[in-house]
Coordinates of C-alpha atoms in Angstrom, one line a residue:
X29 CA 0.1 34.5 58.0
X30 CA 3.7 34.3 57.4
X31 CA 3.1 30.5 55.6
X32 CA 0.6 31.9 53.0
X33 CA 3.0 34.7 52.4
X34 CA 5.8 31.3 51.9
X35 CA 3.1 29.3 49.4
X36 CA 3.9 31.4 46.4
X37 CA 7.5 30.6 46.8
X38 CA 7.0 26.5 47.3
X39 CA 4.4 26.7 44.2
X40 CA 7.7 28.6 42.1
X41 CA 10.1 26.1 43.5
X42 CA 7.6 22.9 42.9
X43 CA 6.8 23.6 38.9
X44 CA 10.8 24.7 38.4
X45 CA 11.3 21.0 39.9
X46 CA 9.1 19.2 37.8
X47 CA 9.7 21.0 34.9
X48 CA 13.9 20.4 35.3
X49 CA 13.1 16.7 36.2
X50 CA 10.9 16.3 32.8
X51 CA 13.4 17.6 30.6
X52 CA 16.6 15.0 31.7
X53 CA 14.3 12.3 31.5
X54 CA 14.8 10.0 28.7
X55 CA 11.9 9.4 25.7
X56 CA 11.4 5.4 26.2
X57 CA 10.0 5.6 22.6
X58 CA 13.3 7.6 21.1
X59 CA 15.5 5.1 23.4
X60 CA 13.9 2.2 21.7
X61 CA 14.1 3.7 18.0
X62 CA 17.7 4.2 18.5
X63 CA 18.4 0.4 19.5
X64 CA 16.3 -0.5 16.7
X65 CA 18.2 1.9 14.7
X66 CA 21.2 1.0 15.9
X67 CA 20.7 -3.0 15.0
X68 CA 19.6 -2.2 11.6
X69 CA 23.0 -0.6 10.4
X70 CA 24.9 -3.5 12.1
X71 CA 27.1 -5.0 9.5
X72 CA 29.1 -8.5 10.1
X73 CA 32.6 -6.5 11.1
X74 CA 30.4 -4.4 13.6
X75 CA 28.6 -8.4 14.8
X76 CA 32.8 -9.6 14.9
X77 CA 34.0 -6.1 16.9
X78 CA 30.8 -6.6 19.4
X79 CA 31.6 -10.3 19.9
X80 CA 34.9 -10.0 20.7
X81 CA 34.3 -7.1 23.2
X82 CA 31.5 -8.9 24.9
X83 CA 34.0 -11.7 25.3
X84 CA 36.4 -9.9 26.8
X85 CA 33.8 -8.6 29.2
X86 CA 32.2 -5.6 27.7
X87 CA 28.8 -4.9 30.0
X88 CA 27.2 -2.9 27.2
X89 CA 28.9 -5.1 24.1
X90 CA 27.2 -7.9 25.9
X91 CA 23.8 -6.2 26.1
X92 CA 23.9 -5.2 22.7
X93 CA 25.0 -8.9 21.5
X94 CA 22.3 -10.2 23.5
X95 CA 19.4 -8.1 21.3
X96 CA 21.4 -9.2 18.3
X97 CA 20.5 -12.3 18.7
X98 CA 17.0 -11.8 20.4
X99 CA 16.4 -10.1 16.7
X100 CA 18.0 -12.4 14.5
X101 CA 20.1 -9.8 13.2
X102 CA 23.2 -11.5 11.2
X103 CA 22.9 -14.6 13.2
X104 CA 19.5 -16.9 13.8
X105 CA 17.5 -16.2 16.2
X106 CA 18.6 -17.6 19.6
X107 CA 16.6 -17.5 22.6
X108 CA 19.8 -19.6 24.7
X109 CA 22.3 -16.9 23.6
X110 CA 20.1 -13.5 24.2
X111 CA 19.7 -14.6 27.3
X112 CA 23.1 -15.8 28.6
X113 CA 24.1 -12.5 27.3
X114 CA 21.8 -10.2 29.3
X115 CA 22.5 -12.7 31.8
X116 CA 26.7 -11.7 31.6
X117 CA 25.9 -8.0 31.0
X118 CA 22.9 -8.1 34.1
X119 CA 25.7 -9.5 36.5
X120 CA 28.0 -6.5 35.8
X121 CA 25.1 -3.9 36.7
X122 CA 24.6 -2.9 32.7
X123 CA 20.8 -1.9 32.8
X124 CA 19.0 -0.6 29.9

């Protein structure tokens, strides 16, 4: 007797879960349109500024150099250099 009386109260506390667990988790679809956005307004000081911090050892510059060159974007496309930098960026626990 005294669980069905407690089922009204786990049913309240499930759906406010769920509901607060929806809401902070990220749109893959508006994550990916913001890389791609992001890569389209790159200009070549942005391409110099992001080199030289993912030389220095930048994580994220180094992800972010590494879709540059997946995409071609200011620089040919170069299989070898996306992946050596996701590779740099990887080993430093940068996940996207």
């Amino acid at each position: 007797m005294r669980l069905r009386a407690l089922l009204p109260f786990f049913a309240f506390w499930f759906l406010a879960v769920s509901t607060l667990s929806a809401q902070h988790s990220p749109d893959p679809t508006q994550a990916r349109l913001a890389a791609v956005a992001h890569l389209a307004a790159l200009t070549h000081s942005d391409f110099k500024t992001l080199s030289a911090q993912a030389q220095s050892g930048d994580p994220e510059a180094q992800y972010w150099l590494a879709r540059v060159y997946e995409q071609g974007r200011l620089v040919p496309k170069d299989s070898m250099q996306f992946e050596s930098w996701l590779f740099k960026s990887a080993e430093q626990g940068y996940a996207r």
